[in-house]
Amino acid sequence: MERKQFLKTLGASAAFALAFPCLHGCSSDSGDDGEAEGNTPIPTGIDFTLDLDAPENAKLASNDGFVLKNLVVVAKNFEGEFVAASQVCSHEGFAQVRFAPQLEGGIFYCDVHSPGSRFDQKGNPLNQVDSKEPKALKIFKTELTDNMLRVFE
Ligand code: FES
């Protein structure tokens, strides 16, 4: 039996599963190691500076972008303020936290598990993913001097 015939006999959903085995947990916008695995340690000792003129930080020029660095999500909200949080989700430690400026005034979120963890910009949990008590997301301080953004604890 040829491959095409074989896929036809499996049906569309099975063919889809074979063709796209990595829809969840595999990310093309990876910033750091450990993204696809749980129990990643929450970053500690964070103290780094981003040059906002550098091309790799260009997404922070607009009031809705974010960048990933050293397991930290550094974002600029709609008010033009810089906010930073752990890229490691407090639910099960997957480094999949991202920033969604358009949701609820700007939230950090992780969609590894359904329905996904949601946090406000202070790291307070906005929902509960499973029966576990939701934990806060670690937040970092930011300080802008000229075009240099310091992210620290
Ligand atoms: S690890 Fe983020 S929702 Fe479970």
JSON list of C-alpha atoms and ligand atoms in Angstrom, two decimals:
[
{"chain": "A", "resi": 1, "resn": "MET", "atom": "CA", "xyz": [0.00, 0.00, 0.00]},
{"chain": "A", "resi": 2, "resn": "GLU", "atom": "CA", "xyz": [1.31, 3.44, -0.90]},
{"chain": "A", "resi": 3, "resn": "ARG", "atom": "CA", "xyz": [1.66, 6.19, 1.72]},
{"chain": "A", "resi": 4, "resn": "LYS", "atom": "CA", "xyz": [-1.13, 8.26, 0.17]},
{"chain": "A", "resi": 5, "resn": "GLN", "atom": "CA", "xyz": [-3.50, 5.28, 0.21]},
{"chain": "A", "resi": 6, "resn": "PHE", "atom": "CA", "xyz": [-2.48, 4.44, 3.76]},
{"chain": "A", "resi": 7, "resn": "LEU", "atom": "CA", "xyz": [-3.27, 7.98, 4.97]},
{"chain": "A", "resi": 8, "resn": "LYS", "atom": "CA", "xyz": [-6.63, 7.87, 3.18]},
{"chain": "A", "resi": 9, "resn": "THR", "atom": "CA", "xyz": [-7.57, 4.71, 5.04]},
{"chain": "A", "resi": 10, "resn": "LEU", "atom": "CA", "xyz": [-6.68, 6.33, 8.36]},
{"chain": "A", "resi": 11, "resn": "GLY", "atom": "CA", "xyz": [-8.97, 9.26, 7.77]},
{"chain": "A", "resi": 12, "resn": "ALA", "atom": "CA", "xyz": [-8.41, 12.98, 7.98]},
{"chain": "A", "resi": 13, "resn": "SER", "atom": "CA", "xyz": [-7.92, 13.28, 11.74]},
{"chain": "A", "resi": 14, "resn": "ALA", "atom": "CA", "xyz": [-5.27, 10.59, 11.91]},
{"chain": "A", "resi": 15, "resn": "ALA", "atom": "CA", "xyz": [-3.48, 12.11, 8.93]},
{"chain": "A", "resi": 16, "resn": "PHE", "atom": "CA", "xyz": [-3.54, 15.47, 10.69]},
{"chain": "A", "resi": 17, "resn": "ALA", "atom": "CA", "xyz": [-2.10, 13.89, 13.83]},
{"chain": "A", "resi": 18, "resn": "LEU", "atom": "CA", "xyz": [0.71, 12.30, 11.81]},
{"chain": "A", "resi": 19, "resn": "ALA", "atom": "CA", "xyz": [1.46, 15.48, 9.90]},
{"chain": "A", "resi": 20, "resn": "PHE", "atom": "CA", "xyz": [1.37, 17.85, 12.90]},
{"chain": "A", "resi": 21, "resn": "PRO", "atom": "CA", "xyz": [2.60, 15.95, 15.93]},
{"chain": "A", "resi": 22, "resn": "CYS", "atom": "CA", "xyz": [3.92, 19.04, 17.72]},
{"chain": "A", "resi": 23, "resn": "LEU", "atom": "CA", "xyz": [1.19, 21.64, 18.01]},
{"chain": "A", "resi": 24, "resn": "HIS", "atom": "CA", "xyz": [1.40, 22.02, 21.77]},
{"chain": "A", "resi": 25, "resn": "GLY", "atom": "CA", "xyz": [4.59, 22.55, 23.65]},
{"chain": "A", "resi": 26, "resn": "CYS", "atom": "CA", "xyz": [6.75, 23.09, 20.59]},
{"chain": "A", "resi": 27, "resn": "SER", "atom": "CA", "xyz": [7.36, 26.72, 19.95]},
{"chain": "A", "resi": 28, "resn": "SER", "atom": "CA", "xyz": [8.95, 28.51, 17.07]},
{"chain": "A", "resi": 29, "resn": "ASP", "atom": "CA", "xyz": [9.51, 31.67, 19.10]},
{"chain": "A", "resi": 30, "resn": "SER", "atom": "CA", "xyz": [11.75, 29.92, 21.56]},
{"chain": "A", "resi": 31, "resn": "GLY", "atom": "CA", "xyz": [13.86, 32.15, 23.67]},
{"chain": "A", "resi": 32, "resn": "ASP", "atom": "CA", "xyz": [15.54, 29.83, 26.12]},
{"chain": "A", "resi": 33, "resn": "ASP", "atom": "CA", "xyz": [16.16, 26.21, 26.95]},
{"chain": "A", "resi": 34, "resn": "GLY", "atom": "CA", "xyz": [13.66, 24.10, 28.82]},
{"chain": "A", "resi": 35, "resn": "GLU", "atom": "CA", "xyz": [10.57, 25.48, 27.16]},
{"chain": "A", "resi": 36, "resn": "ALA", "atom": "CA", "xyz": [9.07, 22.14, 26.25]},
{"chain": "A", "resi": 37, "resn": "GLU", "atom": "CA", "xyz": [9.64, 20.46, 29.60]},
{"chain": "A", "resi": 38, "resn": "GLY", "atom": "CA", "xyz": [7.98, 20.94, 32.92]},
{"chain": "A", "resi": 39, "resn": "ASN", "atom": "CA", "xyz": [9.63, 21.57, 36.26]},
{"chain": "A", "resi": 40, "resn": "THR", "atom": "CA", "xyz": [12.00, 24.18, 34.87]},
{"chain": "A", "resi": 41, "resn": "PRO", "atom": "CA", "xyz": [13.43, 26.06, 37.86]},
{"chain": "A", "resi": 42, "resn": "ILE", "atom": "CA", "xyz": [12.00, 29.54, 38.32]},
{"chain": "A", "resi": 43, "resn": "PRO", "atom": "CA", "xyz": [14.74, 32.03, 37.41]},
{"chain": "A", "resi": 44, "resn": "THR", "atom": "CA", "xyz": [16.64, 33.57, 40.31]},
{"chain": "A", "resi": 45, "resn": "GLY", "atom": "CA", "xyz": [19.40, 36.12, 40.60]},
{"chain": "A", "resi": 46, "resn": "ILE", "atom": "CA", "xyz": [18.05, 37.98, 37.58]},
{"chain": "A", "resi": 47, "resn": "ASP", "atom": "CA", "xyz": [19.84, 41.22, 36.77]},
{"chain": "A", "resi": 48, "resn": "PHE", "atom": "CA", "xyz": [20.39, 42.06, 33.11]},
{"chain": "A", "resi": 49, "resn": "THR", "atom": "CA", "xyz": [20.08, 45.05, 30.84]},
{"chain": "A", "resi": 50, "resn": "LEU", "atom": "CA", "xyz": [18.44, 45.28, 27.42]},
{"chain": "A", "resi": 51, "resn": "ASP", "atom": "CA", "xyz": [19.59, 47.81, 24.87]},
{"chain": "A", "resi": 52, "resn": "LEU", "atom": "CA", "xyz": [16.32, 49.02, 23.38]},
{"chain": "A", "resi": 53, "resn": "ASP", "atom": "CA", "xyz": [18.16, 50.20, 20.27]},
{"chain": "A", "resi": 54, "resn": "ALA", "atom": "CA", "xyz": [19.37, 46.67, 19.51]},
{"chain": "A", "resi": 55, "resn": "PRO", "atom": "CA", "xyz": [17.49, 44.87, 16.70]},
{"chain": "A", "resi": 56, "resn": "GLU", "atom": "CA", "xyz": [16.72, 41.85, 18.91]},
{"chain": "A", "resi": 57, "resn": "ASN", "atom": "CA", "xyz": [14.75, 44.12, 21.26]},
{"chain": "A", "resi": 58, "resn": "ALA", "atom": "CA", "xyz": [12.83, 45.95, 18.52]},
{"chain": "A", "resi": 59, "resn": "LYS", "atom": "CA", "xyz": [9.54, 44.41, 19.68]},
{"chain": "A", "resi": 60, "resn": "LEU", "atom": "CA", "xyz": [9.74, 46.57, 22.81]},
{"chain": "A", "resi": 61, "resn": "ALA", "atom": "CA", "xyz": [9.46, 49.73, 20.73]},
{"chain": "A", "resi": 62, "resn": "SER", "atom": "CA", "xyz": [5.67, 49.34, 20.46]},
{"chain": "A", "resi": 63, "resn": "ASN", "atom": "CA", "xyz": [3.19, 49.28, 23.31]},
{"chain": "A", "resi": 64, "resn": "ASP", "atom": "CA", "xyz": [2.31, 45.62, 22.89]},
{"chain": "A", "resi": 65, "resn": "GLY", "atom": "CA", "xyz": [5.51, 43.71, 22.27]},
{"chain": "A", "resi": 66, "resn": "PHE", "atom": "CA", "xyz": [7.60, 41.39, 24.36]},
{"chain": "A", "resi": 67, "resn": "VAL", "atom": "CA", "xyz": [10.95, 39.62, 24.24]},
{"chain": "A", "resi": 68, "resn": "LEU", "atom": "CA", "xyz": [12.29, 36.52, 26.01]},
{"chain": "A", "resi": 69, "resn": "LYS", "atom": "CA", "xyz": [15.63, 36.65, 27.79]},
{"chain": "A", "resi": 70, "resn": "ASN", "atom": "CA", "xyz": [17.16, 34.46, 30.51]},
{"chain": "A", "resi": 71, "resn": "LEU", "atom": "CA", "xyz": [13.77, 32.80, 31.16]},
{"chain": "A", "resi": 72, "resn": "VAL", "atom": "CA", "xyz": [12.14, 36.20, 31.67]},
{"chain": "A", "resi": 73, "resn": "VAL", "atom": "CA", "xyz": [9.31, 37.69, 29.61]},
{"chain": "A", "resi": 74, "resn": "VAL", "atom": "CA", "xyz": [9.99, 41.41, 29.22]},
{"chain": "A", "resi": 75, "resn": "ALA", "atom": "CA", "xyz": [6.97, 43.27, 27.85]},
{"chain": "A", "resi": 76, "resn": "LYS", "atom": "CA", "xyz": [5.70, 46.75, 27.15]},
{"chain": "A", "resi": 77, "resn": "ASN", "atom": "CA", "xyz": [2.02, 47.17, 27.95]},
{"chain": "A", "resi": 78, "resn": "PHE", "atom": "CA", "xyz": [-0.52, 49.43, 26.27]},
{"chain": "A", "resi": 79, "resn": "GLU", "atom": "CA", "xyz": [0.29, 52.19, 28.78]},
{"chain": "A", "resi": 80, "resn": "GLY", "atom": "CA", "xyz": [3.90, 52.11, 27.59]},
{"chain": "A", "resi": 81, "resn": "GLU", "atom": "CA", "xyz": [5.18, 50.67, 30.88]},
{"chain": "A", "resi": 82, "resn": "PHE", "atom": "CA", "xyz": [7.73, 47.88, 30.96]},
{"chain": "A", "resi": 83, "resn": "VAL", "atom": "CA", "xyz": [6.74, 44.77, 32.90]},
{"chain": "A", "resi": 84, "resn": "ALA", "atom": "CA", "xyz": [8.71, 41.57, 33.40]},
{"chain": "A", "resi": 85, "resn": "ALA", "atom": "CA", "xyz": [7.75, 38.11, 34.64]},
{"chain": "A", "resi": 86, "resn": "SER", "atom": "CA", "xyz": [9.14, 34.62, 34.87]},
{"chain": "A", "resi": 87, "resn": "GLN", "atom": "CA", "xyz": [8.85, 32.69, 31.65]},
{"chain": "A", "resi": 88, "resn": "VAL", "atom": "CA", "xyz": [8.41, 29.62, 33.85]},
{"chain": "A", "resi": 89, "resn": "CYS", "atom": "CA", "xyz": [4.74, 29.00, 34.61]},
{"chain": "A", "resi": 90, "resn": "SER", "atom": "CA", "xyz": [3.87, 28.56, 38.28]},
{"chain": "A", "resi": 91, "resn": "HIS", "atom": "CA", "xyz": [1.49, 25.73, 37.40]},
{"chain": "A", "resi": 92, "resn": "GLU", "atom": "CA", "xyz": [3.89, 22.94, 36.37]},
{"chain": "A", "resi": 93, "resn": "GLY", "atom": "CA", "xyz": [7.08, 24.74, 35.45]},
{"chain": "A", "resi": 94, "resn": "PHE", "atom": "CA", "xyz": [6.88, 24.86, 31.67]},
{"chain": "A", "resi": 95, "resn": "ALA", "atom": "CA", "xyz": [8.78, 27.87, 30.31]},
{"chain": "A", "resi": 96, "resn": "GLN", "atom": "CA", "xyz": [5.88, 28.89, 28.08]},
{"chain": "A", "resi": 97, "resn": "VAL", "atom": "CA", "xyz": [4.66, 32.11, 29.70]},
{"chain": "A", "resi": 98, "resn": "ARG", "atom": "CA", "xyz": [4.03, 34.90, 27.21]},
{"chain": "A", "resi": 99, "resn": "PHE", "atom": "CA", "xyz": [2.43, 38.35, 27.30]},
{"chain": "A", "resi": 100, "resn": "ALA", "atom": "CA", "xyz": [-0.95, 39.16, 25.75]},
{"chain": "A", "resi": 101, "resn": "PRO", "atom": "CA", "xyz": [-1.43, 42.95, 25.78]},
{"chain": "A", "resi": 102, "resn": "GLN", "atom": "CA", "xyz": [-4.93, 42.75, 24.29]},
{"chain": "A", "resi": 103, "resn": "LEU", "atom": "CA", "xyz": [-6.43, 40.57, 27.03]},
{"chain": "A", "resi": 104, "resn": "GLU", "atom": "CA", "xyz": [-7.82, 42.10, 30.23]},
{"chain": "A", "resi": 105, "resn": "GLY", "atom": "CA", "xyz": [-5.58, 45.14, 30.02]},
{"chain": "A", "resi": 106, "resn": "GLY", "atom": "CA", "xyz": [-2.50, 42.97, 29.45]},
{"chain": "A", "resi": 107, "resn": "ILE", "atom": "CA", "xyz": [-1.88, 39.61, 31.08]},
{"chain": "A", "resi": 108, "resn": "PHE", "atom": "CA", "xyz": [0.82, 36.98, 31.26]},
{"chain": "A", "resi": 109, "resn": "TYR", "atom": "CA", "xyz": [-0.42, 33.57, 30.17]},
{"chain": "A", "resi": 110, "resn": "CYS", "atom": "CA", "xyz": [0.65, 29.98, 29.57]},
{"chain": "A", "resi": 111, "resn": "ASP", "atom": "CA", "xyz": [-1.37, 27.55, 27.46]},
{"chain": "A", "resi": 112, "resn": "VAL", "atom": "CA", "xyz": [0.46, 24.29, 28.09]},
{"chain": "A", "resi": 113, "resn": "HIS", "atom": "CA", "xyz": [-2.46, 22.85, 30.07]},
{"chain": "A", "resi": 114, "resn": "SER", "atom": "CA", "xyz": [-6.14, 23.54, 29.56]},
{"chain": "A", "resi": 115, "resn": "PRO", "atom": "CA", "xyz": [-7.61, 26.07, 30.10]},
{"chain": "A", "resi": 116, "resn": "GLY", "atom": "CA", "xyz": [-4.22, 27.73, 30.56]},
{"chain": "A", "resi": 117, "resn": "SER", "atom": "CA", "xyz": [-2.82, 29.85, 33.38]},
{"chain": "A", "resi": 118, "resn": "ARG", "atom": "CA", "xyz": [-3.58, 33.56, 33.44]},
{"chain": "A", "resi": 119, "resn": "PHE", "atom": "CA", "xyz": [-1.80, 36.16, 35.57]},
{"chain": "A", "resi": 120, "resn": "ASP", "atom": "CA", "xyz": [-2.17, 39.91, 35.95]},
{"chain": "A", "resi": 121, "resn": "GLN", "atom": "CA", "xyz": [0.85, 42.17, 35.56]},
{"chain": "A", "resi": 122, "resn": "LYS", "atom": "CA", "xyz": [1.62, 41.84, 39.27]},
{"chain": "A", "resi": 123, "resn": "GLY", "atom": "CA", "xyz": [1.77, 38.05, 38.92]},
{"chain": "A", "resi": 124, "resn": "ASN", "atom": "CA", "xyz": [-1.53, 37.37, 40.68]},
{"chain": "A", "resi": 125, "resn": "PRO", "atom": "CA", "xyz": [-3.27, 34.27, 39.31]},
{"chain": "A", "resi": 126, "resn": "LEU", "atom": "CA", "xyz": [-6.52, 35.04, 37.51]},
{"chain": "A", "resi": 127, "resn": "ASN", "atom": "CA", "xyz": [-7.76, 31.47, 37.22]},
{"chain": "A", "resi": 128, "resn": "GLN", "atom": "CA", "xyz": [-7.25, 27.91, 38.33]},
{"chain": "A", "resi": 129, "resn": "VAL", "atom": "CA", "xyz": [-5.99, 25.31, 35.83]},
{"chain": "A", "resi": 130, "resn": "ASP", "atom": "CA", "xyz": [-6.84, 22.16, 37.79]},
{"chain": "A", "resi": 131, "resn": "SER", "atom": "CA", "xyz": [-7.63, 21.30, 41.38]},
{"chain": "A", "resi": 132, "resn": "LYS", "atom": "CA", "xyz": [-4.30, 22.72, 42.57]},
{"chain": "A", "resi": 133, "resn": "GLU", "atom": "CA", "xyz": [-4.35, 26.07, 44.34]},
{"chain": "A", "resi": 134, "resn": "PRO", "atom": "CA", "xyz": [-3.03, 28.63, 41.81]},
{"chain": "A", "resi": 135, "resn": "LYS", "atom": "CA", "xyz": [0.35, 30.14, 42.63]},
{"chain": "A", "resi": 136, "resn": "ALA", "atom": "CA", "xyz": [1.61, 33.60, 41.76]},
{"chain": "A", "resi": 137, "resn": "LEU", "atom": "CA", "xyz": [3.91, 34.18, 38.82]},
{"chain": "A", "resi": 138, "resn": "LYS", "atom": "CA", "xyz": [7.29, 35.65, 39.74]},
{"chain": "A", "resi": 139, "resn": "ILE", "atom": "CA", "xyz": [7.58, 39.30, 38.72]},
{"chain": "A", "resi": 140, "resn": "PHE", "atom": "CA", "xyz": [10.77, 41.29, 38.19]},
{"chain": "A", "resi": 141, "resn": "LYS", "atom": "CA", "xyz": [11.48, 44.99, 38.49]},
{"chain": "A", "resi": 142, "resn": "THR", "atom": "CA", "xyz": [12.35, 47.17, 35.52]},
{"chain": "A", "resi": 143, "resn": "GLU", "atom": "CA", "xyz": [14.22, 50.45, 35.36]},
{"chain": "A", "resi": 144, "resn": "LEU", "atom": "CA", "xyz": [14.71, 52.53, 32.22]},
{"chain": "A", "resi": 145, "resn": "THR", "atom": "CA", "xyz": [17.78, 54.77, 31.90]},
{"chain": "A", "resi": 146, "resn": "ASP", "atom": "CA", "xyz": [18.02, 56.44, 28.51]},
{"chain": "A", "resi": 147, "resn": "ASN", "atom": "CA", "xyz": [17.47, 53.49, 26.16]},
{"chain": "A", "resi": 148, "resn": "MET", "atom": "CA", "xyz": [18.81, 50.84, 28.49]},
{"chain": "A", "resi": 149, "resn": "LEU", "atom": "CA", "xyz": [16.25, 48.72, 30.31]},
{"chain": "A", "resi": 150, "resn": "ARG", "atom": "CA", "xyz": [17.43, 46.97, 33.45]},
{"chain": "A", "resi": 151, "resn": "VAL", "atom": "CA", "xyz": [15.49, 43.90, 34.60]},
{"chain": "A", "resi": 152, "resn": "PHE", "atom": "CA", "xyz": [16.23, 42.77, 38.12]},
{"chain": "A", "resi": 153, "resn": "GLU", "atom": "CA", "xyz": [14.87, 41.33, 41.39]},
{"chain": "B", "resi": 1, "resn": "FES", "atom": "S1", "xyz": [2.50, 24.77, 33.02]},
{"chain": "B", "resi": 1, "resn": "FES", "atom": "FE1", "xyz": [1.47, 26.56, 32.37]},
{"chain": "B", "resi": 1, "resn": "FES", "atom": "S2", "xyz": [-0.64, 25.99, 32.35]},
{"chain": "B", "resi": 1, "resn": "FES", "atom": "FE2", "xyz": [0.39, 24.26, 33.13]}
]
